[in-house]
PDB file of C-alpha atoms in Angstrom:
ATOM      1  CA  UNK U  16     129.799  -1.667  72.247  1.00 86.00           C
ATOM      2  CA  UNK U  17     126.106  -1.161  73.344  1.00 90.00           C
ATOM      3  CA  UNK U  18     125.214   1.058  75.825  1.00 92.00           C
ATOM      4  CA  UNK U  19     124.753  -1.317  78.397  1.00 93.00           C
ATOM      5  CA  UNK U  20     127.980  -2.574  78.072  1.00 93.00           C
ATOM      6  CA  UNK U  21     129.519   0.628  78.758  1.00 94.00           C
ATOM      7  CA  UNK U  22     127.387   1.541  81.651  1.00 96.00           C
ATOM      8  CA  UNK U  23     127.868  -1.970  83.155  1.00 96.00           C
ATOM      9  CA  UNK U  24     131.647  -1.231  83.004  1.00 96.00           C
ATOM     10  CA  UNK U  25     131.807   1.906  84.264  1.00 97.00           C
ATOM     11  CA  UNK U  26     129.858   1.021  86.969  1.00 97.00           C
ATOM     12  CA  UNK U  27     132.136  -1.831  87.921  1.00 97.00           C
ATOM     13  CA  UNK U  28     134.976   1.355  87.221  1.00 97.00           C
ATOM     14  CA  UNK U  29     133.424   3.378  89.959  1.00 97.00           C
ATOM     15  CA  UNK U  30     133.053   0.764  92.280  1.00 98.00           C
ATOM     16  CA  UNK U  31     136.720  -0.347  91.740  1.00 97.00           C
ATOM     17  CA  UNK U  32     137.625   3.212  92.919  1.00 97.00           C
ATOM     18  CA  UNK U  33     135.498   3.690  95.161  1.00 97.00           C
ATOM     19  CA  UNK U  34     136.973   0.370  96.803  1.00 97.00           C
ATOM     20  CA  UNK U  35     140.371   1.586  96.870  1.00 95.00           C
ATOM     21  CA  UNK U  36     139.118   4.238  98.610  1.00 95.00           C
ATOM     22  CA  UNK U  37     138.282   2.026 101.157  1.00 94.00           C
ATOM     23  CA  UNK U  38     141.681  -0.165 101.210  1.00 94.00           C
ATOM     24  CA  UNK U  39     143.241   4.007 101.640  1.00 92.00           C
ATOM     25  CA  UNK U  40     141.249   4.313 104.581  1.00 90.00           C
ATOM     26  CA  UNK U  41     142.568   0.869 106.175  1.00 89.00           C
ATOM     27  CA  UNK U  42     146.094   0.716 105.341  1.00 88.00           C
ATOM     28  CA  UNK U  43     146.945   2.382 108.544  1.00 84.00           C
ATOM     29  CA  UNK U  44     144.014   1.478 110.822  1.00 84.00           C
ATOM     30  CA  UNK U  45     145.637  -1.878 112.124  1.00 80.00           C
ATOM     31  CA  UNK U  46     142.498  -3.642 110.626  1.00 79.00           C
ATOM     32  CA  UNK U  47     144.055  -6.145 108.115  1.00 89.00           C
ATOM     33  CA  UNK U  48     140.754  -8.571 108.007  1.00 92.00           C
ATOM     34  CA  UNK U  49     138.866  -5.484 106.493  1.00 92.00           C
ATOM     35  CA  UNK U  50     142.147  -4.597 104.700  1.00 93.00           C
ATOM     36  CA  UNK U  51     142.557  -7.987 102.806  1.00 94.00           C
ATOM     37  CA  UNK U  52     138.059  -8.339 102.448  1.00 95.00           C
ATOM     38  CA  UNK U  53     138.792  -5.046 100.507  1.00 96.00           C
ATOM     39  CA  UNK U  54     141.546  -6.256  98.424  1.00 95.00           C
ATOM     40  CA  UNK U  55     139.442  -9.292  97.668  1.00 96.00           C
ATOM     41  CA  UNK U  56     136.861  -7.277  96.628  1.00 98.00           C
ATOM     42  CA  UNK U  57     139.329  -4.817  94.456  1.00 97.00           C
ATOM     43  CA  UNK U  58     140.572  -7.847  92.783  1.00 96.00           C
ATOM     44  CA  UNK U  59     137.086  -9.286  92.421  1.00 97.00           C
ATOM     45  CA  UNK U  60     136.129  -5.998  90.420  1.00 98.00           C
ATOM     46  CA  UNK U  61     139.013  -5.604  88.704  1.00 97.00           C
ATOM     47  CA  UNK U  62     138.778  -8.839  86.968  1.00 97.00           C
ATOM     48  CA  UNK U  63     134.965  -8.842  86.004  1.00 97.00           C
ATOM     49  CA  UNK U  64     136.144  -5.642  83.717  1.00 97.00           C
ATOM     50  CA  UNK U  65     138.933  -7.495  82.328  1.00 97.00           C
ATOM     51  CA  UNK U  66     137.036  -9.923  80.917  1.00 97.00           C
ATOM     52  CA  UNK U  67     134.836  -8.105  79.852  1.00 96.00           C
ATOM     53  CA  UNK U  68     137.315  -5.981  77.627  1.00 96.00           C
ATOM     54  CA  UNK U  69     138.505  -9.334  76.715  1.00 97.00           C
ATOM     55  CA  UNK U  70     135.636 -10.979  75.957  1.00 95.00           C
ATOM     56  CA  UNK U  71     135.079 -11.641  71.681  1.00 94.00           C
ATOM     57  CA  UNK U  72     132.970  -9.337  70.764  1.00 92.00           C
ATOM     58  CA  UNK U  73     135.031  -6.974  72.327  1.00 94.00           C
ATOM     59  CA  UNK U  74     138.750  -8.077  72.213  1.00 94.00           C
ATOM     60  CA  UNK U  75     140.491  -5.667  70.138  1.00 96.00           C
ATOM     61  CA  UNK U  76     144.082  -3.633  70.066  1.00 96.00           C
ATOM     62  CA  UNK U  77     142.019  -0.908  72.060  1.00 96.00           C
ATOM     63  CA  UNK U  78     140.206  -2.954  74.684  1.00 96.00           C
ATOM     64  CA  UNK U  79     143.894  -4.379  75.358  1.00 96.00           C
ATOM     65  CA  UNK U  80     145.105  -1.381  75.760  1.00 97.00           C
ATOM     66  CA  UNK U  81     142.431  -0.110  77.782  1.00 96.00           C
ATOM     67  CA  UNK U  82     143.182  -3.046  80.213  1.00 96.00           C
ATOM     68  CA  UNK U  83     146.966  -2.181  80.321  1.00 95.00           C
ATOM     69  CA  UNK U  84     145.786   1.263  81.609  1.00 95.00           C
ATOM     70  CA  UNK U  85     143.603  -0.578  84.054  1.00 96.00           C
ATOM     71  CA  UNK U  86     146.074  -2.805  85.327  1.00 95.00           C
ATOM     72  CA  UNK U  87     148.758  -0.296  85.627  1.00 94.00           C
ATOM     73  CA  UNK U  88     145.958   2.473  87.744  1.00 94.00           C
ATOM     74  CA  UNK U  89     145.066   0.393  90.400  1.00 92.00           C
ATOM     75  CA  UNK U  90     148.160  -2.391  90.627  1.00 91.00           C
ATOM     76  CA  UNK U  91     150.864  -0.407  88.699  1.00 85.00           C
ATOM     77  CA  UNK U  92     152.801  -0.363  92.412  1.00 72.00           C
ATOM     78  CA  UNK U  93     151.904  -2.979  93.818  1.00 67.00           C
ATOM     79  CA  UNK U  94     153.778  -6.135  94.557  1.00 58.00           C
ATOM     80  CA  UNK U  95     151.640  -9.044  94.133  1.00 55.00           C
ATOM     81  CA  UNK U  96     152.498 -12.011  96.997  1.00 53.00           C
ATOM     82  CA  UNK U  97     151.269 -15.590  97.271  1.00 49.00           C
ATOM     83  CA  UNK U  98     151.746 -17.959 100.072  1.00 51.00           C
ATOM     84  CA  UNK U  99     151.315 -20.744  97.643  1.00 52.00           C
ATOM     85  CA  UNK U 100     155.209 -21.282  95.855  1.00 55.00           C
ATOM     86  CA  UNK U 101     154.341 -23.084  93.086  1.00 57.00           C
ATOM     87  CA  UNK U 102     151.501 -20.888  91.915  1.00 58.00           C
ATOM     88  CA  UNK U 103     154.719 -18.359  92.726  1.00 68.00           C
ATOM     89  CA  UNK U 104     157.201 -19.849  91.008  1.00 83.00           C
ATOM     90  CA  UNK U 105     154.838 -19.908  88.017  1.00 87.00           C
ATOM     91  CA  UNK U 106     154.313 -16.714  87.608  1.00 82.00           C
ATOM     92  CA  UNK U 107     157.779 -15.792  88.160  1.00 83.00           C
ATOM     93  CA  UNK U 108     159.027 -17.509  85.323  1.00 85.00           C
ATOM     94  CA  UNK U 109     156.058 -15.844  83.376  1.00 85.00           C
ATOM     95  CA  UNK U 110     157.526 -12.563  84.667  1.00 81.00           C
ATOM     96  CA  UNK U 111     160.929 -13.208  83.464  1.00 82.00           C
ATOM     97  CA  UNK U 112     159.672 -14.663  79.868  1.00 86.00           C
ATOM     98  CA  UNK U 113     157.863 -11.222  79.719  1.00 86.00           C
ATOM     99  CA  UNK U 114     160.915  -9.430  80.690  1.00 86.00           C
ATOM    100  CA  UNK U 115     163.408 -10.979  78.460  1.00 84.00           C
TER     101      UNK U 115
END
């Protein structure tokens, strides 16, 4: 990995937290617009470092692993909901492929 890479991503590391921070602050302030802007923003984050672990000259058994650990810090509780039922039903049967 060169250098840049790595700073790049922890950058985008710190700024994940430091947004989560943020949704903390709002989960009890009755402001769900800057609730949900933050959660965008989390997920926005979250996925640029995904790819970026999974990107080829990257992808390995330890970049994998490195986004399980990602995924289950800042979504390991969470319950992920989606007006759309389709998109719903999808991943549901994902889910229980995975699980079985």
């Amino acid at each position: 990995m060169k250098p840049s890479q790595f700073y790049k991503m922890l950058d985008l590391l710190e700024d994940i937290k430091g947004v989560e921070k943020m949704i903390n602050l709002h989960l009890n302030d009755g402001s769900d617009f800057m609730l949900q802007q933050y959660k965008a923003k989390k997920e926005t984050l979250t996925s640029d470092l995904i790819d970026q672990l999974a990107s080829p000259p990257l992808r390995s058994e330890r970049s994998i692993h490195t986004i399980k650990m990602i995924i289950e810090r800042f979504y390991g509780s969470e319950m992920v909901t989606n007006d759309n039922t389709a998109l719903n039903d999808d991943f549901s049967k994902l889910e229980h492929a995975l699980a079985s």
